[in-house]
Amino acid sequence: RAASGKGRSGSAMIEVRAALVRGGPAFLAGETLECLVTLRNPLPPDATSASSEMLAWASAQIHCQLHASESRVSLPPADPRRPHDVQAESETVFVPNRGERGQCILSTPPKILFCDLRLDPGESKTYSYCETLPVDGPPSFRGQAVKYVYKLTIGCQRVNSPIKLLRVPFRVLVLHGLQDYQFPQDEAVAPSNPFLEEEEGAKKDSRLADLATELLMAATSRRSLHLYNISNSRGKVAAFCIFKTVYKIGEDVVGTFNFSAGDMPCLQYSVSLQTEEQVQEAFQRRCGQPTSYSTHARHQESCLHTSRTSFSLPIPLSSAPGFSTNIVSLKWRLHFEFVTAREAAELREAPEGQAEAASWVGVEQMAVDTFSWDLPIKVLPTNPLLASCVSPFSSSSTLTI
């Protein structure tokens, strides 16, 4: 076998394709990820039998890679005794994160798909890989200081050749509390059937998705009036109303202002939907380093002589819900900025009984004050099928070896 491997023509090849079974590359932690791995000999079926191709083995594994900004995060050095670190440069050992930047912080046990596979010209074989996504990992996240990236890696080796790696990136959403739920053992008294294992696995995934939907609906559908009086040092500016402070990604944050309830005229306001990314103190590169802010949506409006107005800010489906790990935390907020007049603007009123329309001309200069206010909100994940609609990842990947 070794001799035939060395003497093989340089044009010989095998096509490897990995495709996620579900329509999109987004999953809830705790769900089962299923991937179909297809290997094909692309030569025409009428080629000679000498054109058969041999693969020694193939394995698959899921891992989460941590990328940290060196200017913001101080990570402890990786343990050099860990096997996958020692062998990361070896091309004869299956190391899923070989060649990847950062540190591997989570991985599932590797699973062997096959050993000693022979493919005749035009022949193909398909193998199924299934793995439950760990519930104790971080969500997928791409921030300014930290990135958490999930990938499924398939390693294949031809006889007398180095290992080739095929990677399929995907997104993981974490819903806290979901992993603590114990499904009822409805089938405990029923006789076991080994032929129904796949069906039972799909049923459990369906129940998990249904439970997640119920938990998210219960948390985000509660509506209660939240009223805030907005004031500065000179007096009341407006009353602000919002009906809820817990949202799913993909929802709109809606709020209303009542400026007629204020004493000081407001000339302009802006509201920004922001995330604040805070590196935990133990991992900060510099003591007391500032928090990083990212703006996902913004609304600005001139509001002099406006009695009531409202805004609507969409939470992007591609954004990460709030979370916290031992390295970083992510929180959401509404950031308000107001520009107010120091004195009430004089309004010209039309005399009573005057038929002509009255006009008001704004002053060229006006003394103003500015101030800001932050309102924390909570953002949860959404249905992974919905999140898949905007994912930059493809559900499949191909490699030729």
C-alpha atoms as one frame of an Amber mdcrd trajectory, in Angstrom:
protein
   0.000   0.000   0.000   2.821   2.393   0.823   4.488   1.747  -2.533   1.274
   2.320  -4.470   0.677   5.535  -2.562   4.073   6.913  -3.561   3.739   5.857
  -7.154   0.305   7.444  -7.632  -0.114   9.995 -10.366  -0.003  13.664  -9.340
  -3.468  14.156 -10.859  -5.088  11.616  -8.513  -7.460  13.210  -6.032 -10.446
  12.745  -3.766 -13.137  15.360  -3.231 -14.285  15.807   0.369 -17.471  17.763
   1.094 -18.878  18.520   4.546 -22.442  19.854   4.763 -24.474  20.691   7.855
 -27.767  18.802   7.754 -29.848  21.685   9.102 -30.498  24.574   6.762 -28.331
  27.159   8.519 -25.041  27.393  10.418 -26.471  28.615  13.749 -27.235  26.412
  16.759 -28.239  26.625  20.405 -25.760  25.253  22.914 -27.120  21.821  23.860
 -28.458  21.068  20.371 -27.076  18.254  18.244 -24.999  19.293  15.259 -25.180
  16.826  12.369 -22.866  16.961   9.379 -22.752  14.739   6.310 -19.230  14.070
   5.042 -19.135  12.873   1.426 -15.985  11.563  -0.241 -15.920  11.077  -4.018
 -13.498   9.807  -6.607 -14.094  12.289  -9.458 -12.622  10.096 -12.192 -15.161
   8.757 -14.734 -16.581   5.284 -13.968 -14.996   3.807 -17.100 -11.464   4.520
 -15.806  -9.216   1.559 -15.043  -9.287  -0.142 -11.656  -5.746   1.150 -11.104
  -7.370   4.564 -10.619  -8.968   3.534  -7.325  -8.161   5.855  -4.448  -7.351
   4.916  -0.853  -7.894   6.937   2.309  -6.291   5.741   5.539  -8.830   7.359
   7.888 -10.952  10.422   8.664 -11.968  11.966  12.010 -14.116  14.916  13.051
 -14.111  17.209  16.071 -15.688  20.473  17.218 -13.564  23.149  18.853 -13.903
  26.761  20.042 -10.998  29.091  19.411 -10.283  32.169  21.561  -8.681  35.164
  19.853  -7.629  37.925  22.273  -6.305  41.409  21.514  -2.761  41.626  22.838
  -3.209  45.337  23.587  -6.325  44.757  25.728  -6.158  41.225  27.159  -3.419
  39.563  29.201  -3.855  35.780  28.961  -1.818  33.270  30.955   0.629  31.297
  28.778  -0.650  28.004  27.409   0.507  24.872  29.197   3.301  23.385  27.026
   2.533  19.900  28.402  -0.877  19.764  26.743  -0.728  17.240  23.875  -2.473
  19.309  21.256  -0.052  22.165  21.871   3.014  19.930  21.613   1.787  18.270
  18.418   0.187  21.299  16.791   2.868  21.477  14.089   2.798  17.763  13.294
   1.151  16.777  10.007   0.705  13.153  11.055  -1.423  13.802  14.180  -5.045
  14.993  14.016  -5.042  18.403  15.739  -8.231  20.286  14.732  -6.859  23.741
  15.558  -3.518  23.243  13.791  -2.521  26.495  12.106  -5.211  28.504  13.921
  -4.476  31.715  15.797  -5.315  32.007  19.476  -6.054  29.313  22.034  -8.385
  26.325  21.860 -10.567  26.684  24.960 -13.126  23.966  24.265 -13.215  20.798
  22.183 -15.337  17.682  21.911 -13.825  14.181  21.786 -12.698  13.271  18.252
 -14.832  10.724  16.409 -13.494   8.393  13.734 -15.624   8.420  10.586 -13.902
   5.503   8.834 -10.638   3.584   8.354  -9.147   2.158   5.142 -11.618   3.526
   2.609 -11.278   2.569  -1.060 -13.097   4.551  -3.745 -13.318   3.275  -7.303
 -13.667   5.767 -10.177 -16.979   7.631  -9.919 -17.743   6.087  -6.511 -18.712
   8.138  -3.445 -19.326   7.380   0.231 -21.211   9.483   2.779 -20.716   9.367
   6.549 -22.740  11.125   9.250 -21.129  12.987  12.143 -23.296  13.926  15.147
 -22.228  15.765  18.277 -24.075  17.612  21.045 -22.776  21.149  21.399 -21.363
  21.768  24.898 -23.561  23.891  27.144 -20.675  25.217  29.240 -18.939  27.120
  26.413 -19.158  30.811  25.473 -21.390  32.056  22.652 -19.943  32.971  19.270
 -18.679  36.518  19.553 -16.516  38.946  17.583 -15.633  41.881  19.796 -12.883
  44.453  20.008 -10.960  42.655  22.753 -12.058  39.029  22.408 -13.400  36.691
  19.725 -14.946  33.257  20.285 -15.053  31.212  17.062 -16.598  27.725  16.675
 -15.590  25.304  13.925 -16.181  21.704  12.957 -12.921  20.245  11.637 -12.693
  17.071   9.550  -9.223  15.561   9.236  -8.460  13.153   6.366  -5.262  11.295
   5.574  -4.279   9.466   2.431  -1.730   6.697   2.575   1.802   8.083   2.956
   0.521  11.683   2.928   0.085  14.460   5.521  -3.267  15.083   7.154  -5.553
  17.566   5.399  -8.067  19.595   7.406 -11.508  20.725   6.245 -13.212  23.312
   8.470 -16.887  24.319   8.669 -17.443  27.430  10.840 -20.771  27.853  12.605
 -22.438  30.082  15.197 -23.414  29.097  18.730 -26.086  30.907  20.759 -26.200
  30.347  24.522 -29.490  30.610  26.421 -28.816  30.537  30.145 -31.130  28.257
  32.101 -31.723  25.921  29.175 -29.026  23.494  30.289 -30.624  23.162  33.749
 -33.915  21.839  32.406 -34.487  18.102  32.802 -36.720  16.590  30.114 -39.392
  14.227  31.462 -38.719  10.546  30.925 -41.911   9.854  28.994 -40.427   6.808
  27.347 -39.055   5.209  30.514 -41.702   2.457  30.556 -41.596   1.821  26.800
 -39.413  -0.974  25.405 -36.176   0.315  23.913 -35.703   0.118  20.149 -32.163
   0.599  18.817 -33.557   1.493  15.389 -35.268   4.584  16.797 -32.207   6.225
  18.333 -31.873   8.740  15.506 -35.570   9.587  15.702 -35.336  10.053  19.483
 -32.350  12.356  19.044 -34.291  14.502  16.584 -37.255  14.538  18.979 -35.051
  15.759  21.832 -33.614  18.522  19.631 -37.143  19.546  18.694 -38.157  19.665
  22.363 -35.039  21.693  23.161 -35.879  24.235  20.455 -39.500  24.401  21.647
 -38.378  24.930  25.239 -35.962  27.667  24.172 -38.769  29.405  22.284 -41.015
  29.226  25.353 -38.308  30.594  27.650 -37.523  33.447  25.257 -41.200  34.314
  24.799 -41.779  34.297  28.548 -38.797  36.590  29.125 -39.368  39.058  26.280
 -43.169  39.265  25.963 -43.768  40.770  29.390 -44.806  44.384  28.860 -44.929
  46.843  31.708 -44.790  50.612  31.482 -41.422  52.084  32.469 -41.558  55.879
  32.935 -38.475  58.056  33.432 -38.340  61.774  34.114 -35.325  63.214  32.323
 -33.877  66.303  33.992 -30.712  68.336  34.090 -29.495  70.884  36.626 -31.905
  73.545  35.261 -35.088  71.498  35.377 -37.142  68.784  33.775 -36.562  68.180
  30.065 -38.931  65.364  29.115 -40.707  62.206  30.171 -39.494  58.992  28.545
 -41.604  55.848  28.191 -40.528  52.313  27.250 -42.690  49.200  27.562 -40.016
  46.591  28.158 -36.284  46.285  28.787 -35.713  42.618  27.776 -35.412  41.797
  24.060 -34.327  39.084  21.629 -31.801  39.803  18.911 -33.769  40.766  15.817
 -36.406  42.737  17.760 -36.899  46.520  17.683 -36.352  48.724  20.728 -39.176
  51.279  20.741 -39.407  54.290  23.048 -41.426  57.535  23.206 -40.690  61.038
  24.504 -43.133  63.578  25.915 -41.366  66.949  25.738 -44.521  68.874  26.702
 -44.013  67.524  30.232 -40.668  69.342  30.492 -39.754  72.808  31.760 -36.618
  73.288  29.637 -36.878  73.166  25.817 -34.973  70.363  24.138 -33.409  71.311
  20.800 -32.085  67.929  19.764 -31.717  64.397  21.066 -30.027  61.208  19.894
 -30.325  57.640  21.123 -27.796  54.901  20.321 -28.147  51.143  20.769 -24.772
  50.083  22.142 -22.871  47.142  23.580 -20.219  47.575  26.241 -17.416  45.025
  26.207 -15.547  44.864  29.503 -12.448  42.742  30.029 -12.529  41.133  33.477
 -10.107  42.789  35.884  -7.851  39.726  36.229  -7.218  39.701  32.449  -6.869
  43.439  31.773  -3.630  44.437  30.077  -3.624  47.720  32.019  -5.223  48.339
  35.372  -8.447  50.310  35.005  -8.447  50.217  31.204 -11.604  51.706  29.656
 -14.625  49.773  28.471 -15.064  49.299  24.698 -18.341  50.512  23.183 -19.896
  49.535  19.850 -22.919  51.271  18.317 -25.346  49.002  16.416 -28.126  51.522
  15.596 -28.679  55.254  16.113 -31.531  57.747  15.874 -31.139  61.558  15.947
 -33.882  64.145  15.800 -34.313  67.930  16.110 -37.208  68.358  18.503 -37.712
  72.062  19.304 -41.496  72.713  19.500 -42.093  68.948  19.364 -44.498  67.789
  22.038 -44.264  64.001  21.440 -42.027  61.780  19.353 -40.729  58.224  19.242
 -37.868  56.098  17.934 -37.348  52.489  16.844 -33.912  50.846  16.850 -33.470
  47.315  15.420 -31.204  44.861  17.266 -29.164  43.208  14.481 -29.637  39.454
  14.100 -25.887  39.181  13.577 -25.073  40.702  16.983 -24.254  38.725  20.109
 -26.659  38.635  23.075 -25.369  39.672  26.465 -23.089  37.198  28.222 -20.251
  36.896  30.704 -17.195  34.609  30.814 -14.123  34.543  33.019 -12.365  36.794
  30.457 -14.958  39.253  29.153 -18.535  40.443  29.675 -20.929  41.974  27.158
 -23.827  44.215  28.172 -26.377  46.219  26.183 -27.603  49.758  26.785 -29.441
  52.729  25.287 -27.201  55.795  25.272 -29.085  59.115  25.167 -27.641  62.567
  24.425 -29.669  65.778  24.806 -29.085  69.379  23.715 -31.222  71.824  25.719
 -31.628  75.606  25.742 -30.509  77.419  28.856 -33.562  79.673  28.623 -37.016
  79.018  27.220 -37.202  80.031  23.567 -39.509  82.936  22.899 -42.434  82.055
  20.681 -44.261  84.610  18.615 -47.995  84.060  18.930 -50.491  85.364  16.417
 -52.837  88.034  17.856 -56.363  86.867  18.417 -58.608  87.342  15.424 -55.707
  87.782  12.959 -56.472  86.073   9.663 -52.905  85.808   8.354 -50.717  82.921
   9.337 -48.120  83.713  11.952 -44.456  82.777  11.476 -41.631  82.193  13.887
 -37.984  82.799  13.021 -35.356  80.883  14.951 -32.571  82.782  16.678 -29.118
  82.704  15.124 -27.352  81.895  18.369 -28.516  80.215  21.523 -26.791  79.182
  24.734 -27.194  75.426  25.193 -26.417  72.653  27.641 -25.629  69.048  26.758
 -25.948  65.962  28.908 -26.211  62.200  28.461 -28.020  59.299  30.105 -27.638
  55.503  29.861 -30.435  52.962  30.246 -29.311  49.316  30.590 -31.336  46.748
  28.667 -31.073  42.960  28.411 -30.668  41.204  25.049 -31.213  37.438  24.733
 -30.602  35.058  21.792 -33.279  34.112  19.283 -34.336  31.062  17.289 -31.157
  29.727  15.615 -33.000  29.201  12.316 -33.776  32.917  12.285 -30.180  33.798
  13.155 -28.975  31.605  10.282 -30.669  33.925   7.790 -27.963  36.568   8.245
 -24.987  34.329   8.992 -21.846  35.041   6.949 -20.970  31.335   7.143 -21.785
  28.752   4.518 -23.438  25.490   5.576 -20.928  23.468   3.575 -17.244  23.350
   2.722 -15.202  21.403   0.175 -11.623  20.175  -0.003  -9.637  18.235  -2.597
  -6.908  15.918  -1.328
